Coordinates of C-alpha atoms and ligand atoms in Angstrom, one line a residue:
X79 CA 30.9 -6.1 63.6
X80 CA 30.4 -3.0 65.9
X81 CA 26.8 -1.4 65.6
X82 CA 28.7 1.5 64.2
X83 CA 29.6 -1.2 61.4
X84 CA 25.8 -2.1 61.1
X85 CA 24.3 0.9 60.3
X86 CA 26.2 1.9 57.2
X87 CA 24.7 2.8 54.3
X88 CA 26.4 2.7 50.7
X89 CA 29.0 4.9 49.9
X90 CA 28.5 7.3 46.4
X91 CA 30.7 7.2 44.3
X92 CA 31.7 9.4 41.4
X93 CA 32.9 8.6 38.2
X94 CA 34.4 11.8 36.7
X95 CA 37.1 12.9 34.1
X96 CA 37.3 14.5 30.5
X97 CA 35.4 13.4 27.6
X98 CA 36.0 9.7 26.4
X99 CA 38.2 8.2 28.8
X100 CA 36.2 5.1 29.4
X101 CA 33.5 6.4 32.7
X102 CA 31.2 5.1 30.9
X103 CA 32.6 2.0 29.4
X104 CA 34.4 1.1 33.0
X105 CA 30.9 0.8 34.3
X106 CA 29.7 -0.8 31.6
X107 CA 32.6 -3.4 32.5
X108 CA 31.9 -3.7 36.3
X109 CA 28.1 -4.2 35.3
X110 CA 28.1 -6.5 32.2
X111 CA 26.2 -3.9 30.3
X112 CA 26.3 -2.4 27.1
X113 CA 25.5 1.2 28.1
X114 CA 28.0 3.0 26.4
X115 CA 27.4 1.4 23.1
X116 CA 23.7 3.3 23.2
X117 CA 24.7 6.8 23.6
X118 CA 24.2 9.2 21.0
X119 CA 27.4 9.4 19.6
X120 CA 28.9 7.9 22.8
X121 CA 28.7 10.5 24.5
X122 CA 27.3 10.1 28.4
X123 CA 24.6 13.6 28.7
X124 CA 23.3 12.9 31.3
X125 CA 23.7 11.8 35.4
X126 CA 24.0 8.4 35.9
X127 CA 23.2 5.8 38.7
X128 CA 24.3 2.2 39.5
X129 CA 23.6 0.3 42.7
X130 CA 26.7 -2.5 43.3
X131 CA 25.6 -5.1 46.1
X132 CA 28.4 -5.7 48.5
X133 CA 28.3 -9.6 46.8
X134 CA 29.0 -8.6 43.8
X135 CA 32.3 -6.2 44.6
X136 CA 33.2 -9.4 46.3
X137 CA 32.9 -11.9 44.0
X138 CA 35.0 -9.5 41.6
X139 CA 37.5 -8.5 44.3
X140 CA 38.3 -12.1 45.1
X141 CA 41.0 -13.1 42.9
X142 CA 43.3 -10.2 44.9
X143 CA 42.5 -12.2 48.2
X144 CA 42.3 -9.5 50.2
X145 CA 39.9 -11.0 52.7
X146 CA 37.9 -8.2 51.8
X147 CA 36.0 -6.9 55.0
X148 CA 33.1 -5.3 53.2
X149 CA 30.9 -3.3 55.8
X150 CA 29.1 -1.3 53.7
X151 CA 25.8 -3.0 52.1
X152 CA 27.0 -1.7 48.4
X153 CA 28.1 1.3 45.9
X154 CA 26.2 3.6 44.1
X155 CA 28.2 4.5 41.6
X156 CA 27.1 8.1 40.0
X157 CA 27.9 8.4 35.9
X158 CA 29.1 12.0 34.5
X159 CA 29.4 13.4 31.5
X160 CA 33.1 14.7 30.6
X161 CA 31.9 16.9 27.5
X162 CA 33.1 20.2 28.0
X163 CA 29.2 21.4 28.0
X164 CA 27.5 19.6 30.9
X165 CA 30.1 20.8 33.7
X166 CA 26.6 21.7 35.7
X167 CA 26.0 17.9 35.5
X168 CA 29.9 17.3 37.1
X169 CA 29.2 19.7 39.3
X170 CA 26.1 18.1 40.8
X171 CA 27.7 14.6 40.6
X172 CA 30.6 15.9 42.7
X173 CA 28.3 17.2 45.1
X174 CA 26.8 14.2 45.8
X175 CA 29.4 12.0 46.2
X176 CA 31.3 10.7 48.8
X177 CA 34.6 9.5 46.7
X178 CA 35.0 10.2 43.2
X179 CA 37.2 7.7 40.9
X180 CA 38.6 10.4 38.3
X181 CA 39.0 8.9 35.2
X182 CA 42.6 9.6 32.9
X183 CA 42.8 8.2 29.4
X184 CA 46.6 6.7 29.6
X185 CA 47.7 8.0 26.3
X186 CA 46.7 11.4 26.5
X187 CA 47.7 12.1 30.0
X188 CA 45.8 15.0 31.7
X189 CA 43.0 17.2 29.6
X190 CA 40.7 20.4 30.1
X191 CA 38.0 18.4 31.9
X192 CA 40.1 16.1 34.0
X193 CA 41.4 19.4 35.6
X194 CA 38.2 21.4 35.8
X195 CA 37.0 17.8 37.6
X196 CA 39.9 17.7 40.1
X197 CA 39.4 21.3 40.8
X198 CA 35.4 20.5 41.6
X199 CA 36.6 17.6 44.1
X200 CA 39.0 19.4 45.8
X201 CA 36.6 22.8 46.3
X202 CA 34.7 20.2 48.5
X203 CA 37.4 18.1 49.9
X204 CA 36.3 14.7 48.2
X205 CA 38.5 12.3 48.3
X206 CA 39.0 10.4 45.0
X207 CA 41.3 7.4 43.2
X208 CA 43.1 8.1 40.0
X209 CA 41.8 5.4 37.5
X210 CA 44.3 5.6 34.6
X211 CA 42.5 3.7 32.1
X212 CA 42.9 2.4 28.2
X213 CA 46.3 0.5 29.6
X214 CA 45.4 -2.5 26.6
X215 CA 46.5 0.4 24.2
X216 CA 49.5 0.5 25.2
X217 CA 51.3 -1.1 22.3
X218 CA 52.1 -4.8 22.4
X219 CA 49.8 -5.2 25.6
X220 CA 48.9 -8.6 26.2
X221 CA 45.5 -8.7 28.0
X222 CA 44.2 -11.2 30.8
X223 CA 40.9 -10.7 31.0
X224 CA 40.0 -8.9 34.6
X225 CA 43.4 -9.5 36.3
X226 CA 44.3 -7.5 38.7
X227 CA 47.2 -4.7 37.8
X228 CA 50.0 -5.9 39.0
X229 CA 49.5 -9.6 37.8
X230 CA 48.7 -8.3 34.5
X231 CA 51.5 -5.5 34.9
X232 CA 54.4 -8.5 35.4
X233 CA 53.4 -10.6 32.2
X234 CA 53.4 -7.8 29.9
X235 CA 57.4 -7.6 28.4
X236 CA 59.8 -5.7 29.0
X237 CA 58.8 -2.7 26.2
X238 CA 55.7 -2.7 27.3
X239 CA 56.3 -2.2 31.2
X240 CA 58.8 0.8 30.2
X241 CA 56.4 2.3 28.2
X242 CA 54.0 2.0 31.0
X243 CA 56.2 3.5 33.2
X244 CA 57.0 6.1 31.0
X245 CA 53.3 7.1 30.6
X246 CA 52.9 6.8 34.5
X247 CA 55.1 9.1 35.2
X248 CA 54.5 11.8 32.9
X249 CA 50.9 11.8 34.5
X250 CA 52.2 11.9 38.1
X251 CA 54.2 14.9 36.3
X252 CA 50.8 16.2 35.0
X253 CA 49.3 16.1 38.5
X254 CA 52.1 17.5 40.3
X255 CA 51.6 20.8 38.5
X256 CA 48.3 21.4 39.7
X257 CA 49.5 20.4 43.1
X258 CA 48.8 17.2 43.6
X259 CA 50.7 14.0 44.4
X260 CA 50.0 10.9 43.2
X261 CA 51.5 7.4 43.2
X262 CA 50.6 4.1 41.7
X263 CA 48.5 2.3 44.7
X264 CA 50.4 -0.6 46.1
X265 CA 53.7 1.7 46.1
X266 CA 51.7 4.3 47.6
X267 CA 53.1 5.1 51.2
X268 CA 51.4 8.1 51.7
X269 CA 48.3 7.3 51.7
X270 CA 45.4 10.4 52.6
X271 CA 48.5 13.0 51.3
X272 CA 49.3 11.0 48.0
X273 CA 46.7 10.2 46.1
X274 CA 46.5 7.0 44.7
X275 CA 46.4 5.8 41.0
X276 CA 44.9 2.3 39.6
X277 CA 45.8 1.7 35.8
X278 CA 42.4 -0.1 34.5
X279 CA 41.3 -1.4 31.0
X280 CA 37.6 -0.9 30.5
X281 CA 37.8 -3.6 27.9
X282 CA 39.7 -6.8 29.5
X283 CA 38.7 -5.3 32.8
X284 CA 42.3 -5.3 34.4
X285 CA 42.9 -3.7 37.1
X286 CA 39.1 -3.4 37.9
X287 CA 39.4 -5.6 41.1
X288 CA 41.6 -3.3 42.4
X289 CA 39.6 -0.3 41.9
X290 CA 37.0 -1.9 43.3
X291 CA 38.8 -3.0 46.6
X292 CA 41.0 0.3 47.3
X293 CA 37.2 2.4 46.8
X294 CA 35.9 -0.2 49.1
X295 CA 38.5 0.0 51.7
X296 CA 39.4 3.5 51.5
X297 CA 35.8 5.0 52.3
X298 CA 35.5 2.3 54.9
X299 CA 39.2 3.7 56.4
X300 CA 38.4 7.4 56.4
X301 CA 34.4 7.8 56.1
X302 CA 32.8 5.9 59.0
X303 CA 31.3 9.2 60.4
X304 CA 29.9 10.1 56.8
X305 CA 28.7 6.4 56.2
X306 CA 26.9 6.0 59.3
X307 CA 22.7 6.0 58.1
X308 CA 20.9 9.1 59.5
X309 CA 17.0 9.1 59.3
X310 CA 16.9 12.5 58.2
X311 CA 16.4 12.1 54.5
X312 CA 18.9 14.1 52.2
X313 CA 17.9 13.5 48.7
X314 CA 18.6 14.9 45.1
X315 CA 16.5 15.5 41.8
X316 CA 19.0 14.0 38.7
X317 CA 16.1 14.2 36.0
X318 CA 12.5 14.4 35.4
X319 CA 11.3 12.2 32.8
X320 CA 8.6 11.1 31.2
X321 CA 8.5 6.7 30.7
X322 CA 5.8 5.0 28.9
X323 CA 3.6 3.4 31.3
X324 CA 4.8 5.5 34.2
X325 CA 3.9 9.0 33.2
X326 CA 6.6 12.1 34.5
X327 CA 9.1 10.3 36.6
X328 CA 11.6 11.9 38.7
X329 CA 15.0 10.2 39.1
X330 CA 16.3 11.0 42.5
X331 CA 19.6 10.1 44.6
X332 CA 18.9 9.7 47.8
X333 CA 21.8 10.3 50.2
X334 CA 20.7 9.2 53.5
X335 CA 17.1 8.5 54.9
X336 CA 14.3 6.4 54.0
X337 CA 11.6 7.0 51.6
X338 CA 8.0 5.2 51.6
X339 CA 5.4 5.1 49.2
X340 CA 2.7 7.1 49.9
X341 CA 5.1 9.7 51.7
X342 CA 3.8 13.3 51.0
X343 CA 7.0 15.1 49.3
X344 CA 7.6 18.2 48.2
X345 CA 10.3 19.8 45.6
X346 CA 11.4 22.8 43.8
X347 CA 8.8 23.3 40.6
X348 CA 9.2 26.4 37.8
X349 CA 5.5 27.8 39.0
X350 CA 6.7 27.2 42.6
X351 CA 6.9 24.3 45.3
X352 CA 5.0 21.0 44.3
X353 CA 3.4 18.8 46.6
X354 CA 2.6 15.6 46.1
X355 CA 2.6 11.9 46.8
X356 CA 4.6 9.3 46.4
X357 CA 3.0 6.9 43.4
X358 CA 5.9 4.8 43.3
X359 CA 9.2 4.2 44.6
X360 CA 11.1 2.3 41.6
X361 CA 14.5 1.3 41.1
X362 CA 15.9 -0.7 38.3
X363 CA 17.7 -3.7 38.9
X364 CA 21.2 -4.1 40.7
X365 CA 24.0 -3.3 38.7
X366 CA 21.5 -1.9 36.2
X367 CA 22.2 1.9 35.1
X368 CA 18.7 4.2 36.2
X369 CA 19.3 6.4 32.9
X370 CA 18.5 3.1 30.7
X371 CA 15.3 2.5 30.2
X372 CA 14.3 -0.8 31.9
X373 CA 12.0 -2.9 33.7
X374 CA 11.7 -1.5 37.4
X375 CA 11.5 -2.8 40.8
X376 CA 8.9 -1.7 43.0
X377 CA 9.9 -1.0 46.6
X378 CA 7.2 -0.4 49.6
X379 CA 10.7 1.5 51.2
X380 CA 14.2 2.2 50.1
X381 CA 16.6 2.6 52.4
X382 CA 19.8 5.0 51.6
X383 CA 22.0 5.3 49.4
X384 CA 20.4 4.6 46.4
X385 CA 19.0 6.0 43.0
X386 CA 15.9 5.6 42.5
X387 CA 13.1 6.6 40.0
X388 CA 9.7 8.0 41.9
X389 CA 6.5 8.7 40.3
X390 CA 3.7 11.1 41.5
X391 CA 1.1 13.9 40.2
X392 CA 2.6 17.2 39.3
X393 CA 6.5 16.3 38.6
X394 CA 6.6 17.4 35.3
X395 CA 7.5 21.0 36.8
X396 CA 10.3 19.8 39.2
X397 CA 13.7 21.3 38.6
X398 CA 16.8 18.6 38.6
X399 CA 19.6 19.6 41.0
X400 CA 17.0 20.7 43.8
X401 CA 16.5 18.6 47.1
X402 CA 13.6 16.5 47.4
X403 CA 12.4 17.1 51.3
X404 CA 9.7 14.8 52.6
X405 CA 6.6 16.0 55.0
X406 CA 7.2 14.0 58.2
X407 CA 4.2 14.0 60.8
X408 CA 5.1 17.0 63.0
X409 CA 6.1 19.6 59.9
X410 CA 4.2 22.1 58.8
X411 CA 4.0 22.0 55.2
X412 CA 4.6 25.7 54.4
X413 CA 7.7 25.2 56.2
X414 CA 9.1 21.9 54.0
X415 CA 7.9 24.2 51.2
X416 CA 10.2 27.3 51.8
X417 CA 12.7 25.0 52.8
X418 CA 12.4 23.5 48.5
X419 CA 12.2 27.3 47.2
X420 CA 15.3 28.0 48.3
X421 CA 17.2 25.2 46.7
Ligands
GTP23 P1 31.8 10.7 28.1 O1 30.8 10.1 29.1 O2 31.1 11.0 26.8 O3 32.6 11.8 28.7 O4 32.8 9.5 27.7 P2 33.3 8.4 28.7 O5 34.4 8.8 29.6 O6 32.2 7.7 29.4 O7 34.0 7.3 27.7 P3 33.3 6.1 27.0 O8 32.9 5.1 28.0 O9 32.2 6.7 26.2 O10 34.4 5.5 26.1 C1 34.9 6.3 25.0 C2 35.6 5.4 24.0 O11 36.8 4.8 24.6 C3 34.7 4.2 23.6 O12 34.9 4.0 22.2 C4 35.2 3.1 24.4 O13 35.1 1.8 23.8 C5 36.7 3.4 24.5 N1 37.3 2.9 25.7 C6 36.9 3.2 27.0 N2 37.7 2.5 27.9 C7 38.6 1.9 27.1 C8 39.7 1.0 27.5 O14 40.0 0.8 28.7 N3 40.5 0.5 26.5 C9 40.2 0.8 25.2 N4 41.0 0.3 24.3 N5 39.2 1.6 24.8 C10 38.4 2.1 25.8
MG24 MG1 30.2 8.3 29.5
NA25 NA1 32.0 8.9 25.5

């Protein structure tokens, strides 16, 4: 490992597409959680955050044998709503992030949201992966329970592979009227000019190893600059919240830096900048979602990327979608506090 190499932090990743295509329920599948099942109405309303430890991508990347070379200490993976109402929320996802996986339901090819999404990642140049989920609806498809694709993909008979194909294609159709090239991964030759796609099933988990690698790989390819861990903390307000036992939390994203307890923060109020202190610095567990309501881990520091859930006097005023700015020892605090107001 180069010291480049060591001082990585997580990538962020986005998970974005139109209502119902299975964001949600992929996660749900990578974590071994039941998430989805607990929305009102199954709908996803709000931001989202999961923290995947570098073990666990590669304990679920193994079977493709890829030797995977994982530099980076984990994920965060970002949830988004795909309702046609919260495209604030995908907007601040998007922003965040430093690949997106955009999510396309296989048998209804590309809708309203999927578009207004790839529109939002390419405004800011984010590169993303094409999951083209649902492929167990596909009729007659014969499941193996987290294969990867093409395993799965060679197994299935001959019907089903043509209808496959047939679906695939008309997507790639789909994409190449907005502009966009696309291929299937592993037949991808192009890669960094042709997007690439991986067919998943958010319920027998196929094709999720692949995902997993190629989002892996790919920001470790292209993103070393944007990986490498700056001390200068970038940081983002999701939601403020109040949780029994913890009063008005604020649940954060924070980008790059470290935060400390006890570190004197300021953000973006509705009566003006608040100051305060970091209470707590909580997280919930890995590969738990920080929307859910859980039990929490308490950190002394956390170290970027991560989402995390801070408590403190005077958050019930923050505003999500502003930057949380911490008061190091030479700033002056009016200074940290204009620097909030303008967010
Ligand atoms: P929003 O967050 O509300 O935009 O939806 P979403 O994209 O998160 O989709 P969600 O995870 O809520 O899934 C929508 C529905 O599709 C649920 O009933 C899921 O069980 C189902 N679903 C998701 N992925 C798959 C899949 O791969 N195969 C099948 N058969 N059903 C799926
Ligand atoms: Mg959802
Ligand atoms: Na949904």
């Amino acid at each position: 490992q180069t010291e480049a190499e060591e001082n990585l932090r997580s990538p962020i990743c986005c998970i974005m597409g139109h209502v119902d295509t299975g964001k949600t329920k992929l996660l749900d599948c990578i974590r071994g959680t039941n998430v989805q099942e607990g929305e009102a109405g199954g709908i996803t309303q709000q931001i989202g955050a999961t923290y995947f430890p570098a073990e666990n991508i590669r304990e679920r990347t193994k079977e493709l044998k890829a030797d995977a070379k994982l530099n980076v200490p984990g994920l965060l993976v970002i949830d988004t709503p795909g309702h046609e109402s919260f495209t604030n929320l995908r907007s601040r996802g998007s922003g965040l992030c430093d690949i997106a996986i955009l999510v396309v339901d296989i048998m209804h090819g590309l809708e309203p949201q999927t578009i207004e999404s790839l529109n939002l990642l390419r405004m800011r140049n984010t590169e993303f992966i094409v999951a083209l989920n649902k492929v167990d609806r596909l009729y007659a498809w014969k499941a193996q329970r987290n294969a990867p694709i093409r395993k799965t993909l060679k197994q299935q008979s001959k019907d089903v592979q043509n209808e496959f194909d047939r679906r695939l294609m008309e997507v790639i159709t789909q994409f190449k009227e907005q502009g966009l090239n696309t291929e299937l991964y592993y037949k991808n030759k192009d890669m960094g000019e042709t997007f690439n796609i991986v067919p998943t099933s958010a319920i027998s988990g196929e094709g999720i190893p692949d995902l997993l690698l190629l989002l892996i790989q790919w920001s470790q390819k292209t993103m070393i600059e944007k990986l490498t861990f700056r001390n200068e903390v970038q940081c983002t307000v999701l939601e403020v919240k109040v949780i029994e036992g913890h009063g008005t939390t604020i649940d954060v994203v924070l980008v790059n830096g470290v935060l400390h307890e006890g570190d004197q923060i300021v953000v973006c109020g509705l009566q003006g900048p608040i100051v305060t202190t970091i209470r707590a610095l909580l997280t919930p567990h890995p590969m738990k979602e920080l929307r859910v309501k859980g039990t929490y881990l308490h950190h002394k520091e956390i170290k970027a990327a991560q989402g995390i859930k801070i408590t403190g006097q005077g958050l019930e005023h923050a505003i999500a979608g502003t930057g949380l700015y911490v008061v190091g020892r030479d700033d002056d605090v009016e200074d940290v506090k204009e620097s909030a107001m303008e967010d």
